[in-house]
Amino acid sequence: MSRYFTRSLDPYVPGEQPEDLSRFVKLNTNENPYPPSERALAFAREHCRPMQLYSDLNVLDLRAALAAEVGLEPENVLLSNGSDELLYFAFLAFCSGARGAVFPDISYGFYPVFARLCGVPYQEIPLRADLSIAPEDYFDRHQTVVLANPNAPTGLLLGMEDIRAILDRNRDSVVLIDEAYIDFGGQSCAALLREYDNLLVARTFSKSRSMAGARLGYAYGSAALIGDLETIRYSVNPYNVNSYTLALGLGTMLDGDYTRQTCRSIQENREYTIEMLSKRGFEVLPSAANFVFARHPDYPGAALYAALKARGVLVRHFDKPRIADYNRITIGTRAQMDALLEAVDEIVRAER
Ligand SMILES: *Cc1c(COP(=O)(O)O)cnc(C)c1O
């Protein structure tokens, strides 16, 4: 830290991104193993705005396409540079010294980082012993509620009625539901937007739409909430999403069959992985996401993480009190999952 730095920050720590990708089976940052479709890539090449020009400010075509998916209007959609940026905008817009944020003690690691960056007080509410969210813990908080659904890194899903109850008991506060993984098996709460003007839904093209490196996120909300986020956007970086990403995003939307197909493959590979890990003595939480959260009674989480890494398989371990026994394993192709299982078998044999 230089002597000029004016902050005391504890930044987010992303999963490892190794320089030489060929050395690893990479199952540590929940990327999609399948590339964007050829049709989407061809569309982007053809329709990308010339790079000497600034990117489109309003992006009506892409916002209309996203709005149509849930029966809304373009004014109900904000685009962002990955959904991380949108989460940051939401903390800036809807939290203050007087109105803090509440979220689970075990959830996406960026929530407390944004709260601290924005100078906002926050409360981390413990998950139940089984690592599920207790909806009633979020009732009548008078603070901005932030929940990932399905939650990360557990993969556990909260039902629509629970989300509705949380919205009902927080009519004076924004409830932000982060649906980064919703396409892998959950039902979106965007359907509740017509009833609740305090609901904000965050989504991303990074996971189910294979565009992590392109950085494209979006929010669904009432025109008023989206307008507030636009005010923040125009106060930070109006051209927040680059032209190529906008074109590829629209191309991806026009090839919805491909997204549905790849999501289905990942769901199948997930059920296969859960079954195979269970056979090997792992305890695996039921997952509605493109990852599983698993522990083995005989191998501490950190040791298993290191042994897998030594065999070229990268997974994610969180050195945090209640979850240190677990590893989060991204679901990749069937071949990648077989490589993981092979490494697991080697470890279990070697240490017997
Ligand atoms: C991956 C992820 C995001 C953000 O991803 P972006 O790449 O910034 O869109 C947001 N929330 C959760 C829970 C995530 O896992």
XYZ file of C-alpha atoms and ligand atoms in Angstrom:
367
model
C 0.000 0.000 0.000
C 1.370 3.462 -0.848
C 1.394 6.222 1.722
C -1.149 8.059 -0.433
C -3.872 5.398 -0.246
C -6.837 6.796 1.642
C -8.807 3.587 2.169
C -8.878 0.627 4.433
C -10.253 -2.145 2.219
C -10.359 -5.885 2.228
C -10.937 -6.622 -1.482
C -12.669 -9.579 -3.098
C -10.372 -12.501 -3.878
C -11.334 -14.185 -7.176
C -10.631 -17.867 -7.807
C -7.235 -18.587 -9.365
C -6.904 -17.800 -13.075
C -3.817 -19.778 -14.106
C -1.626 -18.360 -16.883
C -1.296 -21.717 -18.613
C -4.842 -23.031 -18.981
C -3.652 -26.250 -20.646
C -2.184 -27.484 -17.356
C -5.491 -27.556 -15.471
C -9.006 -28.878 -15.534
C -10.522 -25.621 -14.391
C -13.527 -26.149 -12.118
C -12.971 -23.214 -9.754
C -14.799 -20.100 -10.989
C -18.143 -21.388 -12.286
C -17.437 -20.561 -15.908
C -19.451 -22.348 -18.577
C -17.381 -25.107 -20.238
C -19.090 -24.482 -23.586
C -18.169 -21.449 -25.755
C -20.803 -19.046 -27.122
C -22.578 -20.521 -30.148
C -21.178 -20.077 -33.671
C -24.379 -18.246 -34.616
C -23.954 -15.781 -31.753
C -20.293 -15.185 -32.613
C -21.142 -14.680 -36.309
C -23.908 -12.229 -35.352
C -21.477 -10.264 -33.182
C -18.872 -10.047 -35.970
C -21.489 -8.756 -38.366
C -23.364 -6.344 -36.090
C -20.695 -4.909 -33.800
C -20.699 -1.104 -33.880
C -17.454 0.369 -35.327
C -14.827 0.511 -32.585
C -13.876 4.163 -33.238
C -17.344 5.111 -31.997
C -18.554 5.032 -28.421
C -20.845 2.154 -27.589
C -24.629 2.524 -27.858
C -25.989 4.319 -24.774
C -29.553 2.982 -24.853
C -29.194 -0.493 -26.367
C -32.932 -0.746 -26.946
C -32.738 -3.963 -28.977
C -30.966 -6.002 -26.300
C -32.978 -4.478 -23.445
C -36.223 -5.196 -25.327
C -35.144 -8.812 -25.906
C -34.323 -9.277 -22.213
C -37.532 -7.545 -21.125
C -39.624 -9.735 -23.444
C -38.311 -12.891 -21.747
C -40.182 -11.947 -18.579
C -43.039 -9.876 -20.034
C -41.572 -6.448 -19.172
C -40.523 -3.293 -21.055
C -37.019 -1.985 -21.904
C -37.426 0.641 -19.138
C -37.375 -2.293 -16.675
C -33.877 -3.374 -17.761
C -30.427 -1.972 -16.939
C -27.261 -3.328 -18.621
C -23.953 -3.462 -16.792
C -20.324 -4.509 -17.138
C -20.893 -7.915 -15.582
C -23.431 -8.161 -12.793
C -20.696 -7.244 -10.294
C -20.938 -3.667 -11.577
C -24.685 -3.703 -11.176
C -24.388 -4.956 -7.597
C -21.988 -2.081 -6.929
C -24.470 0.387 -8.480
C -27.217 -1.049 -6.262
C -25.170 -0.610 -3.079
C -24.426 2.990 -4.165
C -28.068 3.670 -5.006
C -30.013 1.910 -2.254
C -27.724 1.853 0.810
C -26.343 4.654 2.970
C -25.061 5.236 6.482
C -28.670 5.240 7.674
C -29.869 2.319 5.560
C -27.497 -0.599 5.741
C -27.532 -3.974 4.010
C -28.310 -7.482 5.247
C -27.176 -10.716 3.628
C -26.247 -14.237 4.734
C -22.919 -14.934 6.463
C -22.198 -17.447 3.725
C -22.950 -16.045 0.281
C -21.276 -14.208 -2.581
C -18.042 -12.686 -1.251
C -18.560 -9.419 -3.082
C -21.520 -8.251 -0.936
C -19.459 -7.264 2.136
C -16.740 -5.856 -0.142
C -19.210 -3.483 -1.837
C -20.751 -2.546 1.518
C -17.342 -1.559 2.889
C -16.331 0.228 -0.334
C -19.552 2.279 -0.123
C -19.121 2.916 3.605
C -22.408 1.178 4.361
C -23.100 -0.720 7.599
C -24.029 -4.349 7.041
C -25.183 -7.348 8.951
C -24.352 -10.928 8.026
C -27.143 -13.276 9.072
C -26.066 -16.862 9.805
C -27.437 -19.565 7.546
C -29.186 -22.453 9.306
C -27.010 -25.380 10.417
C -27.854 -27.156 7.139
C -26.567 -24.063 5.257
C -30.041 -23.075 4.022
C -31.468 -19.559 4.277
C -34.171 -19.002 6.917
C -36.567 -16.546 5.174
C -37.984 -15.200 8.443
C -34.516 -13.923 9.397
C -34.974 -11.313 6.667
C -38.394 -10.019 7.756
C -38.869 -6.364 8.831
C -35.211 -5.423 8.592
C -35.668 -1.842 7.300
C -32.424 -2.373 5.438
C -31.568 -3.407 1.899
C -31.827 -7.189 1.654
C -29.352 -8.944 -0.657
C -29.802 -12.649 -1.405
C -28.262 -14.884 -4.046
C -30.778 -17.429 -5.367
C -29.608 -20.113 -5.789
C -27.138 -19.162 -3.074
C -23.392 -19.383 -3.673
C -21.345 -21.339 -2.763
C -24.011 -23.716 -1.425
C -26.144 -24.062 -4.582
C -29.292 -24.209 -2.419
C -32.469 -22.674 -3.821
C -35.081 -20.590 -2.027
C -38.661 -21.167 -3.261
C -40.830 -18.483 -4.820
C -43.169 -18.368 -1.811
C -40.218 -17.649 0.482
C -39.062 -14.809 -1.786
C -42.616 -13.472 -1.836
C -42.762 -13.556 1.968
C -39.463 -11.643 2.204
C -40.793 -9.033 -0.259
C -44.056 -8.718 1.716
C -42.223 -8.145 4.986
C -39.851 -5.504 3.514
C -42.200 -3.166 1.679
C -40.078 -0.180 2.765
C -36.792 -1.631 1.464
C -35.224 -2.845 -1.733
C -34.875 -6.619 -1.905
C -32.099 -7.538 -4.342
C -32.230 -11.117 -5.600
C -29.018 -12.129 -7.366
C -30.020 -14.765 -9.927
C -26.553 -15.431 -11.391
C -27.312 -19.182 -11.464
C -31.092 -19.248 -11.933
C -30.962 -20.795 -15.440
C -29.494 -24.034 -14.065
C -32.663 -25.221 -12.380
C -34.467 -22.471 -10.484
C -37.553 -20.446 -11.253
C -36.909 -16.733 -11.638
C -38.694 -14.361 -9.274
C -38.831 -11.795 -12.095
C -42.486 -12.873 -12.428
C -43.113 -11.034 -9.121
C -41.952 -7.677 -10.526
C -45.456 -6.632 -11.482
C -46.548 -6.994 -7.845
C -43.515 -5.646 -5.992
C -41.884 -2.295 -6.731
C -39.194 -3.053 -4.103
C -37.839 -6.058 -6.023
C -34.589 -5.830 -7.982
C -33.351 -8.909 -9.848
C -29.682 -9.188 -10.880
C -28.686 -11.467 -13.747
C -25.566 -12.193 -15.751
C -24.449 -13.553 -19.121
C -21.314 -14.947 -17.422
C -22.612 -18.342 -16.363
C -25.557 -19.745 -18.346
C -24.767 -17.727 -21.490
C -21.053 -18.558 -21.680
C -19.861 -14.945 -21.692
C -17.807 -14.538 -18.490
C -14.946 -12.834 -20.341
C -17.232 -10.448 -22.247
C -18.643 -8.930 -19.020
C -22.393 -8.441 -19.408
C -24.898 -8.245 -16.570
C -28.422 -6.886 -16.297
C -31.061 -5.960 -13.766
C -34.837 -6.271 -13.858
C -36.807 -3.822 -11.732
C -39.539 -1.181 -11.708
C -38.926 1.775 -14.010
C -38.207 3.849 -10.884
C -35.546 1.492 -9.485
C -33.932 1.101 -12.920
C -33.979 4.905 -13.267
C -32.068 5.199 -9.964
C -29.462 2.744 -11.225
C -29.207 4.727 -14.488
C -28.506 7.838 -12.410
C -25.601 6.009 -10.803
C -24.434 4.681 -14.187
C -24.418 8.204 -15.668
C -22.466 9.350 -12.617
C -19.762 6.714 -13.041
C -19.425 5.460 -16.633
C -22.310 5.885 -19.123
C -20.517 3.735 -21.748
C -20.183 0.916 -19.255
C -20.595 -1.977 -21.695
C -18.415 -2.258 -24.801
C -19.813 -2.586 -28.328
C -18.570 -6.107 -29.001
C -20.127 -7.418 -25.798
C -23.464 -5.757 -26.613
C -23.491 -7.369 -30.078
C -22.526 -10.786 -28.705
C -25.160 -10.473 -25.990
C -27.886 -9.883 -28.579
C -26.505 -12.704 -30.751
C -26.708 -15.012 -27.749
C -30.314 -13.991 -27.093
C -31.231 -14.807 -30.701
C -29.888 -18.356 -30.253
C -31.843 -19.307 -27.148
C -31.984 -22.984 -28.167
C -28.216 -23.233 -27.760
C -28.354 -21.763 -24.243
C -31.150 -24.149 -23.266
C -29.166 -27.094 -24.685
C -25.916 -26.243 -22.911
C -27.749 -25.579 -19.631
C -29.417 -28.992 -19.951
C -26.033 -30.670 -20.526
C -24.637 -28.964 -17.437
C -27.657 -30.098 -15.386
C -27.114 -33.679 -16.589
C -23.407 -33.508 -15.789
C -24.299 -32.100 -12.362
C -26.588 -35.007 -11.497
C -23.914 -37.442 -12.752
C -21.248 -35.723 -10.609
C -23.452 -35.727 -7.497
C -24.130 -39.437 -7.937
C -20.469 -40.328 -8.533
C -19.180 -38.197 -5.646
C -21.820 -39.661 -3.321
C -20.673 -43.174 -4.280
C -17.181 -42.154 -3.186
C -18.377 -41.146 0.254
C -18.876 -37.414 -0.346
C -21.718 -35.477 1.161
C -23.036 -33.213 -1.607
C -25.606 -30.450 -1.089
C -28.507 -30.539 -3.579
C -27.590 -27.924 -6.172
C -29.700 -25.772 -8.488
C -26.549 -24.146 -9.915
C -23.615 -25.020 -12.218
C -21.507 -26.118 -9.251
C -21.754 -28.495 -6.318
C -20.667 -27.958 -2.716
C -19.211 -31.166 -1.303
C -17.256 -32.539 1.633
C -15.723 -35.906 2.444
C -15.726 -37.187 6.040
C -12.098 -38.413 5.763
C -10.455 -35.510 3.924
C -10.317 -31.929 5.206
C -11.432 -29.457 2.536
C -8.064 -27.705 2.232
C -6.161 -31.000 1.923
C -8.500 -32.249 -0.782
C -8.235 -28.948 -2.646
C -4.414 -29.182 -2.581
C -4.348 -32.858 -3.591
C -6.677 -32.129 -6.539
C -4.558 -29.162 -7.594
C -1.424 -31.334 -7.497
C -3.235 -33.592 -9.979
C -4.162 -30.704 -12.261
C -7.766 -30.205 -11.113
C -8.626 -26.750 -9.784
C -11.632 -26.386 -7.489
C -12.536 -23.625 -5.020
C -11.908 -23.874 -1.305
C -13.105 -21.191 1.122
C -11.075 -20.973 4.308
C -14.093 -19.834 6.338
C -15.266 -21.235 9.688
C -18.485 -23.082 8.826
C -17.557 -24.218 5.323
C -13.842 -25.089 5.562
C -14.664 -28.805 5.152
C -16.215 -28.185 1.740
C -15.017 -27.555 -1.781
C -17.042 -25.866 -4.480
C -16.735 -27.748 -7.740
C -17.871 -26.159 -11.010
C -19.765 -28.450 -13.351
C -17.947 -28.750 -16.673
C -18.161 -31.195 -19.566
C -18.578 -34.894 -18.917
C -14.858 -35.372 -19.757
C -13.856 -32.721 -17.222
C -15.999 -34.326 -14.534
C -14.475 -37.728 -15.296
C -11.013 -36.167 -14.901
C -12.099 -34.859 -11.487
C -13.421 -38.279 -10.454
C -10.235 -39.964 -11.627
C -8.160 -37.575 -9.505
C -10.484 -38.195 -6.531
C -10.006 -41.956 -6.908
C -6.227 -41.535 -6.971
C -6.297 -39.437 -3.803
C -8.554 -41.842 -1.944
C -6.389 -44.855 -2.996
C -3.070 -43.154 -2.218
C -4.112 -42.240 1.297
C -5.646 -45.553 2.279
C -20.551 -15.008 -10.791
C -21.474 -14.268 -9.878
C -21.825 -12.930 -10.089
C -21.224 -11.986 -11.059
O -20.758 -12.333 -12.180
P -20.401 -11.302 -13.319
O -19.409 -12.074 -14.102
O -19.856 -10.051 -12.726
O -21.675 -11.068 -14.036
C -22.766 -12.348 -9.256
N -23.299 -13.011 -8.249
C -22.971 -14.283 -7.986
C -23.609 -14.971 -6.843
C -22.043 -14.932 -8.775
O -21.673 -16.174 -8.481
